[in-house]
Amino acid sequence: MLALLCFVLAVLVSPFKSKSRLEAENAALRHQLIVLRRKVQGRIQLTNNDRWFLIQLYRWFPSTLQVLTIIRPETLVRWHRAGFRCYWRWKSRARGGRPQIETDLRALIRRISIENPLWGAPRVHGELLKLGFEVAQSSVAKYMVKRRGPPSQGWRIFLRSHAPDIAAMDLFVVPTIGFNLLMPSSSFG
């Protein structure tokens, strides 16, 4: 009786659903039928393509969870999260390139650059080579302590200190139709 009541309510609500949502639910139901027809014995076997299809439907139309009967909704959400984790693990993998230098060597570079503030990367690189460390100068520059000097003065301070010495002039010239130049009379007398 409860199933019949749920069916009648679903039929009454269906005209108010969007067409794309109904199509997504139909696609989910059809795919479930295809999977069930493929079933050999006992448990159904879902392929990766089946999982991908159901996950995409869930991403675009979360309401398709209501029509899934061959799997539990929690299973679909778990697949979606596992796929997301797998994607980001793949995206953040090491891609080769120059190998990272050891932590002790990085600490030594920082210590040398702090203790010798006037030394640049070439000098620190040379000292490390003398000590027997084979490291590129660009790596030394990367791990050195970056020093920032005091901020330079802003425009407001510049204008305040140089305002008495600034002179402004306006040279206003008007070309006429006959290509003569009209210049205003000087206001300086």
Coordinates of N, CA and C in Angstrom, one line a residue:
M1 N 0.8 -1.2 0.0 CA 0.0 0.0 0.0 C 0.9 1.3 0.0
L2 N 2.0 1.2 0.8 CA 2.8 2.4 0.9 C 3.5 2.6 -0.5
A3 N 3.9 1.6 -1.2 CA 4.5 1.7 -2.5 C 3.6 2.3 -3.5
L4 N 2.3 1.9 -3.4 CA 1.3 2.5 -4.3 C 1.1 4.0 -4.1
L5 N 1.1 4.3 -2.8 CA 0.9 5.7 -2.4 C 2.1 6.6 -2.9
C6 N 3.3 6.0 -2.8 CA 4.5 6.7 -3.3 C 4.5 6.9 -4.8
F7 N 4.0 5.9 -5.5 CA 3.9 5.9 -7.0 C 2.9 7.0 -7.4
V8 N 1.7 7.0 -6.7 CA 0.7 8.0 -7.1 C 1.3 9.4 -6.8
L9 N 2.0 9.6 -5.7 CA 2.6 11.0 -5.4 C 3.6 11.3 -6.5
A10 N 4.4 10.4 -6.9 CA 5.4 10.6 -7.9 C 4.8 11.0 -9.2
V11 N 3.7 10.3 -9.6 CA 3.0 10.7 -10.8 C 2.4 12.1 -10.8
L12 N 1.9 12.4 -9.6 CA 1.3 13.8 -9.5 C 2.3 14.9 -9.5
V13 N 3.5 14.6 -9.0 CA 4.6 15.6 -9.0 C 5.3 15.7 -10.3
S14 N 5.3 14.7 -11.1 CA 6.2 14.7 -12.3 C 5.9 15.8 -13.3
P15 N 4.7 16.3 -13.5 CA 4.5 17.4 -14.4 C 5.2 18.7 -14.0
F16 N 5.5 18.8 -12.7 CA 6.2 20.0 -12.2 C 7.7 19.9 -12.3
K17 N 8.3 18.8 -12.6 CA 9.7 18.6 -12.7 C 10.2 19.2 -14.0
S18 N 11.4 19.6 -14.1 CA 12.0 20.2 -15.3 C 12.2 19.0 -16.3
K19 N 12.2 19.3 -17.6 CA 12.3 18.3 -18.6 C 13.7 17.6 -18.5
S20 N 14.7 18.4 -18.3 CA 16.1 17.8 -18.2 C 16.2 16.9 -17.0
R21 N 15.6 17.2 -15.9 CA 15.6 16.4 -14.7 C 14.9 15.0 -15.0
L22 N 13.8 15.1 -15.7 CA 13.1 13.9 -16.0 C 13.9 13.0 -17.0
E23 N 14.5 13.7 -17.9 CA 15.4 12.9 -18.9 C 16.5 12.2 -18.1
A24 N 17.1 12.9 -17.2 CA 18.2 12.3 -16.4 C 17.7 11.1 -15.6
E25 N 16.5 11.3 -15.0 CA 16.0 10.1 -14.2 C 15.7 9.0 -15.2
N26 N 15.2 9.2 -16.4 CA 14.9 8.2 -17.3 C 16.2 7.5 -17.8
A27 N 17.3 8.3 -18.0 CA 18.6 7.7 -18.4 C 19.1 6.8 -17.3
A28 N 18.9 7.3 -16.0 CA 19.4 6.4 -14.9 C 18.6 5.1 -14.8
L29 N 17.3 5.2 -15.0 CA 16.5 4.0 -15.0 C 16.9 3.1 -16.1
R30 N 17.0 3.6 -17.3 CA 17.4 2.8 -18.5 C 18.8 2.1 -18.3
H31 N 19.7 2.9 -17.7 CA 21.0 2.3 -17.5 C 21.0 1.2 -16.5
Q32 N 20.1 1.3 -15.5 CA 20.0 0.3 -14.5 C 19.4 -1.0 -15.1
L33 N 18.5 -0.8 -16.1 CA 17.9 -2.0 -16.8 C 19.0 -2.7 -17.6
I34 N 19.8 -1.9 -18.3 CA 20.9 -2.5 -19.1 C 21.8 -3.3 -18.2
V35 N 22.2 -2.7 -17.0 CA 23.1 -3.4 -16.1 C 22.4 -4.7 -15.6
L36 N 21.1 -4.6 -15.3 CA 20.4 -5.8 -14.8 C 20.3 -6.9 -15.9
R37 N 20.2 -6.5 -17.1 CA 20.1 -7.5 -18.2 C 21.5 -8.2 -18.4
R38 N 22.5 -7.5 -18.1 CA 23.9 -8.0 -18.2 C 24.2 -9.0 -17.1
K39 N 23.5 -9.0 -16.1 CA 23.8 -9.8 -14.9 C 23.8 -11.3 -15.3
V40 N 24.8 -12.0 -14.9 CA 25.0 -13.4 -15.2 C 24.3 -14.2 -14.1
Q41 N 24.9 -14.2 -12.9 CA 24.4 -15.0 -11.8 C 24.7 -14.2 -10.5
G42 N 23.8 -14.3 -9.6 CA 24.0 -13.7 -8.3 C 24.1 -12.1 -8.3
R43 N 25.2 -11.6 -7.9 CA 25.4 -10.2 -7.8 C 25.6 -9.6 -9.2
I44 N 25.2 -8.3 -9.3 CA 25.4 -7.6 -10.5 C 26.8 -7.1 -10.6
Q45 N 27.4 -7.0 -11.8 CA 28.8 -6.6 -12.0 C 28.7 -5.2 -12.7
L46 N 29.2 -4.2 -12.0 CA 29.3 -2.8 -12.6 C 30.7 -2.6 -13.1
T47 N 30.7 -2.1 -14.3 CA 32.0 -1.8 -14.9 C 32.4 -0.3 -14.5
N48 N 33.6 0.0 -14.8 CA 34.0 1.4 -14.6 C 33.2 2.4 -15.4
N49 N 32.8 2.0 -16.6 CA 32.0 2.9 -17.4 C 30.6 3.1 -16.8
D50 N 30.0 2.1 -16.2 CA 28.8 2.2 -15.5 C 28.9 3.2 -14.3
R51 N 30.0 3.0 -13.5 CA 30.2 3.9 -12.4 C 30.4 5.3 -12.8
W52 N 31.1 5.5 -13.9 CA 31.4 6.9 -14.4 C 30.1 7.5 -14.8
F53 N 29.2 6.7 -15.5 CA 28.0 7.3 -16.0 C 27.1 7.7 -14.9
L54 N 26.9 6.8 -13.9 CA 26.1 7.2 -12.7 C 26.6 8.3 -11.9
I55 N 27.9 8.4 -11.8 CA 28.5 9.5 -11.1 C 28.3 10.8 -11.8
Q56 N 28.4 10.8 -13.2 CA 28.2 12.1 -13.9 C 26.7 12.5 -13.8
L57 N 25.8 11.5 -13.9 CA 24.4 11.9 -13.7 C 24.2 12.5 -12.3
Y58 N 24.8 11.9 -11.3 CA 24.7 12.4 -9.9 C 25.3 13.9 -9.8
R59 N 26.4 14.1 -10.5 CA 27.0 15.4 -10.5 C 26.1 16.5 -11.1
W60 N 25.5 16.1 -12.3 CA 24.7 17.1 -13.0 C 23.2 17.2 -12.4
F61 N 22.7 16.0 -11.9 CA 21.4 16.0 -11.4 C 21.4 15.2 -10.1
P62 N 21.6 15.8 -9.0 CA 21.6 15.1 -7.7 C 20.3 14.4 -7.4
S63 N 19.2 14.8 -8.0 CA 18.0 14.1 -7.7 C 17.9 12.7 -8.2
T64 N 18.9 12.3 -9.1 CA 18.8 10.9 -9.6 C 19.1 9.9 -8.5
L65 N 19.6 10.3 -7.3 CA 19.8 9.4 -6.2 C 18.5 8.7 -5.8
Q66 N 17.3 9.4 -6.1 CA 16.0 8.9 -5.7 C 15.6 7.7 -6.5
V67 N 16.1 7.6 -7.8 CA 15.6 6.6 -8.7 C 16.6 5.4 -8.7
L68 N 17.7 5.5 -8.0 CA 18.7 4.4 -8.0 C 18.2 3.2 -7.2
T69 N 18.1 2.0 -7.8 CA 17.7 0.9 -7.1 C 18.7 -0.2 -7.0
I70 N 19.6 -0.3 -8.0 CA 20.6 -1.4 -8.0 C 21.8 -1.1 -7.1
I71 N 22.0 0.1 -6.7 CA 23.1 0.5 -5.8 C 22.5 1.4 -4.7
R72 N 23.1 1.5 -3.6 CA 22.7 2.4 -2.5 C 23.2 3.8 -2.9
P73 N 22.5 4.8 -2.5 CA 23.0 6.2 -2.8 C 24.3 6.5 -2.1
E74 N 24.5 5.9 -0.9 CA 25.8 6.1 -0.2 C 27.0 5.6 -1.0
T75 N 26.7 4.5 -1.7 CA 27.8 3.9 -2.6 C 28.2 4.8 -3.7
L76 N 27.2 5.4 -4.3 CA 27.4 6.4 -5.4 C 28.2 7.6 -4.9
V77 N 27.8 8.1 -3.8 CA 28.5 9.2 -3.2 C 30.0 8.8 -2.8
R78 N 30.2 7.6 -2.3 CA 31.5 7.1 -2.0 C 32.4 7.0 -3.3
W79 N 31.8 6.5 -4.4 CA 32.5 6.4 -5.6 C 32.9 7.8 -6.1
H80 N 32.0 8.8 -6.0 CA 32.3 10.1 -6.4 C 33.4 10.7 -5.6
R81 N 33.4 10.6 -4.3 CA 34.5 11.1 -3.5 C 35.8 10.4 -3.8
A82 N 35.8 9.1 -4.0 CA 37.0 8.4 -4.3 C 37.6 8.8 -5.6
G83 N 36.7 9.1 -6.6 CA 37.2 9.6 -7.9 C 37.8 11.0 -7.8
F84 N 37.2 11.8 -6.9 CA 37.7 13.2 -6.7 C 39.1 13.1 -6.0
R85 N 39.2 12.2 -5.0 CA 40.5 12.0 -4.4 C 41.6 11.6 -5.4
C86 N 41.2 10.6 -6.2 CA 42.1 10.0 -7.2 C 42.6 11.1 -8.2
Y87 N 41.6 12.0 -8.6 CA 42.0 13.0 -9.5 C 43.0 14.0 -8.9
W88 N 42.7 14.4 -7.7 CA 43.6 15.4 -7.1 C 45.0 14.8 -6.7
R89 N 45.0 13.5 -6.4 CA 46.3 12.8 -6.2 C 47.1 12.8 -7.5
W90 N 46.4 12.5 -8.6 CA 47.1 12.5 -9.9 C 47.5 13.9 -10.2
K91 N 46.7 14.9 -9.9 CA 47.1 16.3 -10.3 C 48.3 16.8 -9.5
S92 N 48.4 16.4 -8.3 CA 49.5 16.9 -7.4 C 50.7 16.0 -7.4
R93 N 50.8 15.1 -8.3 CA 52.0 14.1 -8.3 C 53.3 14.9 -8.7
A94 N 54.4 14.3 -8.3 CA 55.7 14.8 -8.7 C 55.9 14.6 -10.2
R95 N 56.3 15.6 -10.9 CA 56.4 15.5 -12.3 C 57.9 15.5 -12.8
G96 N 58.8 15.2 -11.9 CA 60.2 15.1 -12.3 C 60.8 16.5 -12.2
G97 N 61.7 16.8 -13.0 CA 62.4 18.1 -12.9 C 63.6 17.9 -12.0
R98 N 64.1 19.1 -11.6 CA 65.3 19.1 -10.7 C 64.9 18.5 -9.3
P99 N 65.7 17.5 -8.8 CA 65.4 17.0 -7.5 C 65.6 18.0 -6.4
Q100 N 64.7 18.0 -5.4 CA 64.8 18.9 -4.3 C 66.1 18.6 -3.5
I101 N 66.7 19.7 -3.0 CA 67.9 19.5 -2.2 C 67.6 19.1 -0.8
E102 N 68.5 18.6 0.0 CA 68.3 18.1 1.3 C 67.9 19.3 2.3
T103 N 67.3 18.9 3.3 CA 66.8 19.9 4.3 C 68.0 20.6 5.0
D104 N 69.1 19.7 5.3 CA 70.3 20.3 6.0 C 71.0 21.3 5.1
L105 N 71.0 21.0 3.8 CA 71.7 22.0 2.9 C 70.9 23.3 2.7
R106 N 69.6 23.1 2.7 CA 68.7 24.3 2.7 C 68.9 25.2 4.0
A107 N 69.0 24.5 5.1 CA 69.3 25.2 6.3 C 70.6 25.9 6.3
L108 N 71.6 25.2 5.8 CA 73.0 25.8 5.7 C 73.0 27.1 4.8
I109 N 72.3 27.0 3.6 CA 72.2 28.2 2.7 C 71.5 29.3 3.5
R110 N 70.4 29.1 4.2 CA 69.8 30.2 4.9 C 70.7 30.7 6.0
R111 N 71.4 29.9 6.7 CA 72.3 30.3 7.7 C 73.4 31.2 7.2
I112 N 74.0 30.8 6.1 CA 75.1 31.6 5.4 C 74.6 32.9 5.0
S113 N 73.4 32.9 4.4 CA 72.9 34.2 3.9 C 72.5 35.1 5.0
I114 N 72.0 34.6 6.2 CA 71.7 35.4 7.3 C 73.0 36.0 7.9
E115 N 74.0 35.1 8.1 CA 75.2 35.6 8.7 C 76.1 36.5 7.9
N116 N 75.9 36.5 6.6 CA 76.6 37.3 5.6 C 75.6 38.1 4.8
P117 N 75.1 39.1 5.3 CA 74.0 39.8 4.6 C 74.5 40.5 3.2
L118 N 75.7 40.7 3.1 CA 76.2 41.4 1.9 C 76.5 40.4 0.8
W119 N 76.5 39.1 1.0 CA 76.8 38.1 0.0 C 75.6 37.8 -0.8
G120 N 75.8 37.8 -2.1 CA 74.7 37.4 -3.0 C 74.8 35.9 -3.3
A121 N 73.9 35.4 -4.2 CA 73.9 34.0 -4.5 C 75.2 33.5 -5.2
P122 N 75.9 34.3 -6.0 CA 77.1 33.7 -6.6 C 78.2 33.5 -5.5
R123 N 78.3 34.3 -4.5 CA 79.3 34.2 -3.5 C 79.0 33.0 -2.6
V124 N 77.7 32.9 -2.2 CA 77.3 31.7 -1.3 C 77.4 30.4 -2.1
H125 N 77.1 30.4 -3.4 CA 77.3 29.3 -4.2 C 78.8 28.9 -4.3
G126 N 79.7 29.8 -4.4 CA 81.1 29.5 -4.4 C 81.6 28.9 -3.1
E127 N 81.1 29.5 -2.0 CA 81.5 28.9 -0.7 C 81.0 27.5 -0.5
L128 N 79.8 27.2 -1.0 CA 79.2 25.9 -0.9 C 80.0 24.9 -1.8
L129 N 80.5 25.4 -3.0 CA 81.3 24.5 -3.8 C 82.7 24.2 -3.1
K130 N 83.2 25.2 -2.4 CA 84.5 25.0 -1.7 C 84.3 24.0 -0.6
L131 N 83.1 23.9 0.0 CA 82.8 23.0 1.1 C 82.4 21.6 0.5
G132 N 82.3 21.5 -0.8 CA 82.1 20.2 -1.4 C 80.6 19.9 -1.7
F133 N 79.7 20.9 -1.6 CA 78.3 20.7 -2.0 C 78.1 21.1 -3.4
E134 N 77.6 20.1 -4.2 CA 77.3 20.4 -5.6 C 75.8 20.8 -5.7
V135 N 75.6 22.1 -5.9 CA 74.3 22.7 -6.0 C 74.3 23.8 -7.0
A136 N 73.2 24.0 -7.7 CA 73.2 25.1 -8.7 C 73.0 26.4 -8.0
Q137 N 73.5 27.4 -8.7 CA 73.4 28.8 -8.2 C 72.0 29.2 -8.1
S138 N 71.1 28.8 -9.0 CA 69.7 29.2 -9.0 C 69.0 28.5 -7.8
S139 N 69.5 27.3 -7.4 CA 68.9 26.7 -6.2 C 69.3 27.5 -4.9
V140 N 70.6 28.0 -4.9 CA 71.1 28.8 -3.8 C 70.3 30.0 -3.7
A141 N 70.0 30.7 -4.8 CA 69.2 31.9 -4.8 C 67.8 31.7 -4.4
K142 N 67.3 30.5 -4.7 CA 65.9 30.2 -4.3 C 65.8 30.0 -2.8
Y143 N 66.8 29.5 -2.1 CA 66.7 29.2 -0.7 C 67.4 30.2 0.2
M144 N 67.9 31.3 -0.4 CA 68.5 32.4 0.4 C 67.4 33.2 1.0
V145 N 67.7 33.8 2.2 CA 66.8 34.7 2.8 C 66.6 36.0 2.0
K146 N 65.4 36.3 1.7 CA 65.1 37.5 0.9 C 65.1 38.7 1.9
R147 N 65.9 39.7 1.6 CA 65.9 40.9 2.4 C 65.2 42.0 1.8
R148 N 64.4 42.7 2.5 CA 63.7 43.9 2.0 C 64.2 45.1 2.7
G149 N 64.5 46.1 1.9 CA 65.0 47.4 2.4 C 63.8 48.2 2.9
P150 N 64.1 49.3 3.5 CA 63.0 50.2 4.0 C 62.2 50.6 2.8
P151 N 60.9 50.9 3.0 CA 60.1 51.3 1.8 C 60.5 52.7 1.4
S152 N 60.5 52.9 0.1 CA 60.8 54.2 -0.5 C 59.7 55.2 -0.2
Q153 N 60.0 56.5 -0.3 CA 59.0 57.5 0.0 C 57.9 57.4 -1.0
G154 N 56.7 57.7 -0.6 CA 55.5 57.7 -1.5 C 55.4 59.1 -2.2
W155 N 54.4 59.2 -3.1 CA 54.2 60.4 -3.8 C 53.9 61.6 -2.9
R156 N 53.1 61.3 -1.9 CA 52.6 62.4 -1.0 C 53.8 63.1 -0.3
I157 N 54.8 62.3 0.2 CA 55.9 62.8 0.8 C 56.8 63.6 -0.2
F158 N 57.0 63.0 -1.4 CA 57.8 63.6 -2.4 C 57.2 65.0 -2.7
L159 N 55.9 65.1 -3.0 CA 55.3 66.4 -3.3 C 55.3 67.4 -2.2
R160 N 55.2 66.9 -1.0 CA 55.2 67.8 0.2 C 56.6 68.4 0.3
S161 N 57.7 67.6 0.1 CA 59.0 68.1 0.3 C 59.5 68.9 -0.9
H162 N 58.9 68.8 -2.1 CA 59.4 69.5 -3.3 C 58.4 70.5 -3.8
A163 N 57.3 70.7 -3.1 CA 56.3 71.6 -3.6 C 56.8 73.1 -3.8
P164 N 57.6 73.6 -2.9 CA 58.1 75.0 -3.2 C 58.9 75.1 -4.4
D165 N 59.6 74.1 -4.8 CA 60.5 74.2 -6.0 C 59.8 73.8 -7.3
I166 N 58.6 73.4 -7.3 CA 57.9 72.9 -8.5 C 57.2 74.1 -9.2
A167 N 57.5 74.3 -10.4 CA 56.8 75.4 -11.2 C 56.0 74.8 -12.3
A168 N 54.8 75.2 -12.5 CA 53.9 74.7 -13.5 C 53.7 75.8 -14.6
M169 N 53.7 75.4 -15.8 CA 53.4 76.3 -16.9 C 52.4 75.7 -17.9
D170 N 51.7 76.5 -18.5 CA 50.7 76.0 -19.5 C 51.0 76.7 -20.8
L171 N 51.5 76.0 -21.7 CA 51.8 76.6 -23.1 C 50.6 76.2 -23.9
F172 N 49.7 77.2 -24.1 CA 48.5 77.0 -24.8 C 48.6 77.6 -26.2
V173 N 48.5 76.8 -27.2 CA 48.7 77.2 -28.6 C 47.5 76.7 -29.4
V174 N 46.9 77.6 -30.2 CA 45.7 77.3 -31.0 C 46.1 77.5 -32.5
P175 N 46.0 76.4 -33.3 CA 46.2 76.6 -34.7 C 44.9 77.0 -35.4
T176 N 45.1 78.0 -36.3 CA 43.9 78.6 -37.0 C 43.7 77.8 -38.3
I177 N 42.6 78.2 -39.0 CA 42.3 77.6 -40.3 C 43.4 77.9 -41.3
G178 N 44.1 79.0 -41.2 CA 45.1 79.4 -42.1 C 46.5 78.9 -41.6
F179 N 46.5 78.0 -40.6 CA 47.7 77.4 -40.0 C 48.6 78.4 -39.3
N180 N 48.0 79.5 -38.9 CA 48.7 80.4 -38.0 C 48.6 80.0 -36.6
L181 N 49.5 80.4 -35.8 CA 49.4 80.0 -34.4 C 49.0 81.2 -33.5
L182 N 47.9 81.0 -32.7 CA 47.5 82.0 -31.8 C 48.1 81.6 -30.4
M183 N 48.8 82.6 -29.8 CA 49.4 82.4 -28.5 C 48.8 83.4 -27.6
P184 N 48.3 83.0 -26.4 CA 47.8 84.0 -25.5 C 48.9 84.9 -25.0
S185 N 48.5 86.1 -24.6 CA 49.5 87.0 -24.1 C 50.0 86.5 -22.7
S186 N 51.2 86.8 -22.5 CA 51.8 86.3 -21.2 C 51.2 87.0 -20.0
S187 N 50.9 86.3 -19.0 CA 50.3 86.9 -17.8 C 51.4 87.5 -16.9
F188 N 52.7 87.3 -17.3 CA 53.8 87.7 -16.5 C 54.1 89.2 -16.7
G189 N 53.5 89.8 -17.7 CA 53.6 91.2 -17.8 C 54.6 91.5 -18.9

